[in-house]
Short mmCIF file of C-alpha atoms in Angstrom, two decimals:
data_model
loop_
_atom_site.label_atom_id
_atom_site.label_comp_id
_atom_site.label_asym_id
_atom_site.label_seq_id
_atom_site.Cartn_x
_atom_site.Cartn_y
_atom_site.Cartn_z
CA ASP A 1 -9.08 -23.08 2.57
CA VAL A 2 -11.50 -20.51 3.91
CA LYS A 3 -14.86 -21.97 4.63
CA VAL A 4 -18.05 -19.99 5.04
CA THR A 5 -21.07 -22.12 5.86
CA GLN A 6 -24.72 -21.20 6.03
CA SER A 7 -27.17 -23.12 8.13
CA SER A 8 -29.66 -23.93 5.36
CA ARG A 9 -29.57 -24.07 1.56
CA TYR A 10 -33.35 -23.82 1.26
CA LEU A 11 -35.87 -22.47 3.73
CA VAL A 12 -39.65 -21.99 3.50
CA LYS A 13 -41.35 -19.81 6.10
CA ARG A 14 -44.76 -18.27 6.58
CA THR A 15 -45.55 -14.57 6.63
CA GLY A 16 -45.08 -13.13 10.11
CA GLU A 17 -42.66 -15.79 11.33
CA LYS A 18 -39.36 -14.87 12.90
CA VAL A 19 -36.54 -16.25 10.78
CA PHE A 20 -32.91 -16.84 11.71
CA LEU A 21 -30.20 -17.32 9.08
CA GLU A 22 -26.89 -18.43 10.48
CA CYS A 23 -23.43 -18.00 9.02
CA VAL A 24 -20.16 -19.41 10.33
CA GLN A 25 -16.62 -18.83 9.07
CA ASP A 26 -13.54 -20.76 10.15
CA MET A 27 -10.71 -18.39 9.25
CA ASP A 28 -10.76 -15.87 12.06
CA HIS A 29 -11.96 -13.07 9.79
CA GLU A 30 -12.85 -9.77 11.40
CA ASN A 31 -15.44 -8.69 8.82
CA MET A 32 -18.70 -10.47 8.09
CA PHE A 33 -21.47 -9.46 5.70
CA TRP A 34 -25.03 -10.32 4.78
CA TYR A 35 -26.23 -9.70 1.23
CA ARG A 36 -29.48 -10.21 -0.55
CA GLN A 37 -29.39 -11.29 -4.20
CA ASP A 38 -32.34 -10.75 -6.53
CA PRO A 39 -32.48 -11.20 -10.32
CA GLY A 40 -31.51 -8.02 -12.15
CA LEU A 41 -30.53 -6.25 -8.93
CA GLY A 42 -27.24 -7.94 -8.17
CA LEU A 43 -26.05 -8.14 -4.57
CA ARG A 44 -27.26 -5.61 -2.07
CA LEU A 45 -25.69 -5.24 1.35
CA ILE A 46 -28.06 -5.66 4.28
CA TYR A 47 -25.73 -5.44 7.29
CA PHE A 48 -22.10 -5.98 8.06
CA SER A 49 -19.97 -6.39 11.16
CA TYR A 50 -16.29 -5.61 11.65
CA ASP A 51 -15.98 -6.99 15.16
CA VAL A 52 -17.85 -8.94 17.77
CA LYS A 53 -20.99 -7.09 18.89
CA MET A 54 -20.34 -4.39 16.27
CA LYS A 55 -22.68 -3.91 13.34
CA GLU A 56 -23.37 -1.37 10.65
CA LYS A 57 -26.33 -0.93 8.36
CA GLY A 58 -25.83 -1.58 4.71
CA ASP A 59 -27.96 -0.34 1.86
CA ILE A 60 -31.21 -2.19 2.66
CA PRO A 61 -31.41 -2.85 6.44
CA GLU A 62 -35.17 -2.32 6.80
CA GLY A 63 -36.95 -5.40 8.09
CA TYR A 64 -33.71 -7.10 9.20
CA SER A 65 -31.50 -7.21 12.23
CA VAL A 66 -28.22 -9.01 12.96
CA SER A 67 -26.33 -10.51 15.83
CA ARG A 68 -22.63 -11.22 16.27
CA GLU A 69 -21.87 -12.67 19.69
CA LYS A 70 -18.83 -14.65 18.57
CA LYS A 71 -16.21 -13.75 15.99
CA GLU A 72 -16.96 -16.73 13.79
CA ARG A 73 -20.75 -16.45 13.71
CA PHE A 74 -23.00 -13.80 12.17
CA SER A 75 -26.77 -14.19 12.25
CA LEU A 76 -29.37 -12.46 10.13
CA ILE A 77 -32.81 -12.10 11.70
CA LEU A 78 -36.08 -11.37 9.94
CA GLU A 79 -38.27 -10.18 12.82
CA SER A 80 -41.54 -10.73 10.94
CA ALA A 81 -41.02 -12.29 7.55
CA SER A 82 -42.87 -10.84 4.61
CA THR A 83 -43.31 -12.12 1.05
CA ASN A 84 -41.07 -9.37 -0.31
CA GLN A 85 -38.20 -10.89 1.65
CA THR A 86 -38.29 -13.99 -0.53
CA SER A 87 -34.78 -13.99 -1.94
CA MET A 88 -31.32 -15.57 -1.98
CA TYR A 89 -29.26 -14.57 1.06
CA LEU A 90 -25.48 -14.70 0.89
CA CYS A 91 -23.08 -14.43 3.77
CA ALA A 92 -19.45 -13.41 3.33
CA SER A 93 -16.37 -12.80 5.44
CA SER A 94 -13.03 -11.09 4.98
CA LEU A 95 -9.96 -9.98 6.82
CA TRP A 96 -9.73 -6.35 7.84
CA GLY A 97 -7.80 -4.37 5.25
CA MET A 98 -8.26 -2.67 1.93
CA GLY A 99 -7.14 -5.42 -0.41
CA TYR A 100 -8.69 -8.47 1.13
CA GLU A 101 -11.37 -10.17 -0.87
CA GLN A 102 -14.61 -11.45 0.56
CA TYR A 103 -15.27 -15.18 0.80
CA PHE A 104 -18.84 -16.27 0.27
CA GLY A 105 -21.03 -19.02 1.60
CA PRO A 106 -23.25 -21.09 -0.72
CA GLY A 107 -26.35 -19.04 0.01
CA THR A 108 -29.77 -19.67 1.53
CA ARG A 109 -32.77 -19.50 -0.73
CA LEU A 110 -35.60 -18.24 1.45
CA THR A 111 -39.21 -18.44 0.37
CA VAL A 112 -41.84 -16.64 2.44
CA THR A 113 -45.41 -17.75 1.71
CA ALA B 1 -20.26 7.01 -3.13
CA GLN B 2 -18.55 4.42 -5.26
CA SER B 3 -20.61 2.67 -7.90
CA VAL B 4 -20.17 0.04 -10.56
CA THR B 5 -21.97 -0.37 -13.87
CA GLN B 6 -21.99 -3.61 -15.77
CA LEU B 7 -23.03 -2.68 -19.24
CA ASP B 8 -24.47 -6.00 -20.37
CA SER B 9 -26.96 -8.04 -18.39
CA GLN B 10 -26.64 -11.07 -20.68
CA VAL B 11 -23.90 -12.19 -23.04
CA PRO B 12 -24.39 -15.28 -25.22
CA VAL B 13 -21.35 -16.68 -27.02
CA PHE B 14 -20.31 -19.86 -28.76
CA GLU B 15 -17.77 -22.22 -27.32
CA GLU B 16 -14.12 -21.34 -28.11
CA ALA B 17 -15.06 -17.74 -29.01
CA PRO B 18 -13.48 -14.81 -27.15
CA VAL B 19 -15.55 -12.86 -24.68
CA GLU B 20 -15.41 -9.48 -22.97
CA LEU B 21 -17.61 -8.54 -20.04
CA ARG B 22 -17.68 -4.82 -19.47
CA CYS B 23 -17.46 -2.96 -16.17
CA ASN B 24 -17.20 0.75 -15.46
CA TYR B 25 -16.71 2.27 -12.02
CA SER B 26 -17.13 5.73 -10.58
CA SER B 27 -13.89 7.59 -10.28
CA SER B 28 -11.95 7.74 -7.05
CA VAL B 29 -8.47 8.56 -5.90
CA SER B 30 -7.58 4.98 -5.17
CA VAL B 31 -9.56 2.09 -6.49
CA TYR B 32 -9.62 -1.58 -5.64
CA LEU B 33 -11.54 -3.66 -8.16
CA PHE B 34 -12.71 -7.26 -8.18
CA TRP B 35 -14.39 -9.75 -10.46
CA TYR B 36 -16.38 -12.58 -8.93
CA VAL B 37 -18.06 -15.54 -10.59
CA GLN B 38 -21.18 -17.38 -9.45
CA TYR B 39 -21.85 -20.81 -10.91
CA PRO B 40 -25.44 -22.09 -10.75
CA ASN B 41 -26.62 -22.80 -7.21
CA GLN B 42 -23.37 -21.68 -5.64
CA GLY B 43 -21.96 -18.69 -3.79
CA LEU B 44 -19.54 -16.23 -5.34
CA GLN B 45 -15.86 -16.91 -5.77
CA LEU B 46 -13.08 -14.52 -6.63
CA LEU B 47 -11.78 -14.55 -10.21
CA LEU B 48 -9.23 -11.77 -9.91
CA LYS B 49 -8.55 -8.42 -8.28
CA TYR B 50 -6.71 -5.19 -8.98
CA LEU B 51 -5.12 -3.35 -6.08
CA SER B 52 -2.18 -1.55 -7.69
CA GLY B 53 0.72 -2.13 -10.06
CA SER B 54 0.32 -3.74 -13.47
CA THR B 55 -2.92 -2.78 -15.14
CA LEU B 56 -3.32 -6.25 -16.65
CA VAL B 57 -4.48 -8.70 -14.04
CA LYS B 58 -4.59 -12.44 -14.56
CA GLY B 59 -7.04 -14.59 -12.69
CA ILE B 60 -8.20 -18.16 -12.44
CA ASN B 61 -9.65 -20.25 -15.27
CA GLY B 62 -7.82 -18.23 -17.96
CA PHE B 63 -9.60 -14.93 -17.28
CA GLU B 64 -7.86 -11.58 -17.25
CA ALA B 65 -8.93 -7.98 -16.78
CA GLU B 66 -7.44 -4.64 -17.65
CA PHE B 67 -7.62 -1.62 -15.39
CA ASN B 68 -8.02 1.56 -17.42
CA LYS B 69 -7.92 4.64 -15.25
CA SER B 70 -8.66 7.16 -18.01
CA GLN B 71 -11.78 5.28 -19.08
CA THR B 72 -12.69 4.16 -15.51
CA SER B 73 -13.11 0.63 -16.77
CA PHE B 74 -12.17 -2.84 -15.62
CA HIS B 75 -13.30 -5.18 -18.40
CA LEU B 76 -13.00 -8.95 -18.03
CA ARG B 77 -11.76 -11.04 -20.97
CA LYS B 78 -11.13 -14.59 -21.96
CA PRO B 79 -9.67 -15.52 -25.36
CA SER B 80 -11.55 -18.82 -25.70
CA VAL B 81 -14.52 -19.80 -23.54
CA HIS B 82 -15.75 -23.23 -22.54
CA ILE B 83 -19.21 -24.50 -21.75
CA SER B 84 -18.16 -24.64 -18.10
CA ASP B 85 -17.70 -20.84 -18.08
CA THR B 86 -21.48 -20.45 -18.16
CA ALA B 87 -22.16 -18.46 -14.99
CA GLU B 88 -23.00 -15.02 -13.69
CA TYR B 89 -20.13 -12.57 -13.32
CA PHE B 90 -20.03 -9.66 -10.91
CA CYS B 91 -17.74 -6.66 -10.93
CA ALA B 92 -17.16 -4.99 -7.57
CA VAL B 93 -15.33 -1.98 -6.19
CA ARG B 94 -14.07 -1.48 -2.65
CA SER B 95 -15.86 1.37 -0.93
CA THR B 96 -14.70 3.08 2.23
CA GLN B 97 -17.65 5.37 2.71
CA GLY B 98 -17.94 6.40 6.32
CA GLY B 99 -14.64 4.74 7.17
CA SER B 100 -16.00 1.22 6.84
CA GLU B 101 -14.88 -1.26 4.24
CA LYS B 102 -17.51 -2.60 1.90
CA LEU B 103 -17.80 -3.98 -1.59
CA VAL B 104 -20.20 -2.36 -4.02
CA PHE B 105 -21.33 -4.83 -6.65
CA GLY B 106 -22.61 -4.38 -10.16
CA LYS B 107 -25.87 -6.01 -11.17
CA GLY B 108 -24.14 -8.91 -12.83
CA THR B 109 -23.66 -10.26 -16.35
CA LYS B 110 -24.97 -13.70 -17.24
CA LEU B 111 -22.57 -15.41 -19.59
CA THR B 112 -24.05 -18.29 -21.56
CA VAL B 113 -21.68 -20.41 -23.60
CA ASN B 114 -23.42 -22.39 -26.31
CA PRO B 115 -21.99 -25.44 -28.11
#
């Protein structure tokens, strides 16, 4: 079974803090993704990576950065957290190829106060 | 760019009733379509996918979807729902904009099954 784990289920941070969200997958997947999920807006892609040290911006990259130093790990960084970044963050991974589905982690609910 | 529209944000039904969750996508030469389910406080998991071949796709938990190219739709159906089907359902289409593979998700449909 593919397993995608996220470092925290719930996180509370203060405005201006630097925040790290970690994601690890154990199935040797090439692609990894970070999404943000907000009520009524569905899932929006923040960043994705198709290889180690490679990254591409998604639809809403502003205020975020990412790091992928190892194939199995993909980190999302909020350089200076703001209250409008309070949200559910979902990580996913997939094999490279058109028909491969994405496997999701359980999510991190981040609250910025 | 590819896009997906889920026509209903909320669908309430009674237990054992049939249900259809509607999804329309923007047209493309080749389309890969997915339905995911998210149970409360969990991540998303794949229900079913259409890549090619038969237009009727069967998934887990008794769900099925029909790919209709002429109507650019991929509606999800279940003939008889259970309380445990209460969840949010997302339709998604594979996008290859810029040569990179991504999924574009709809905004979700919350299915509530009442006793």
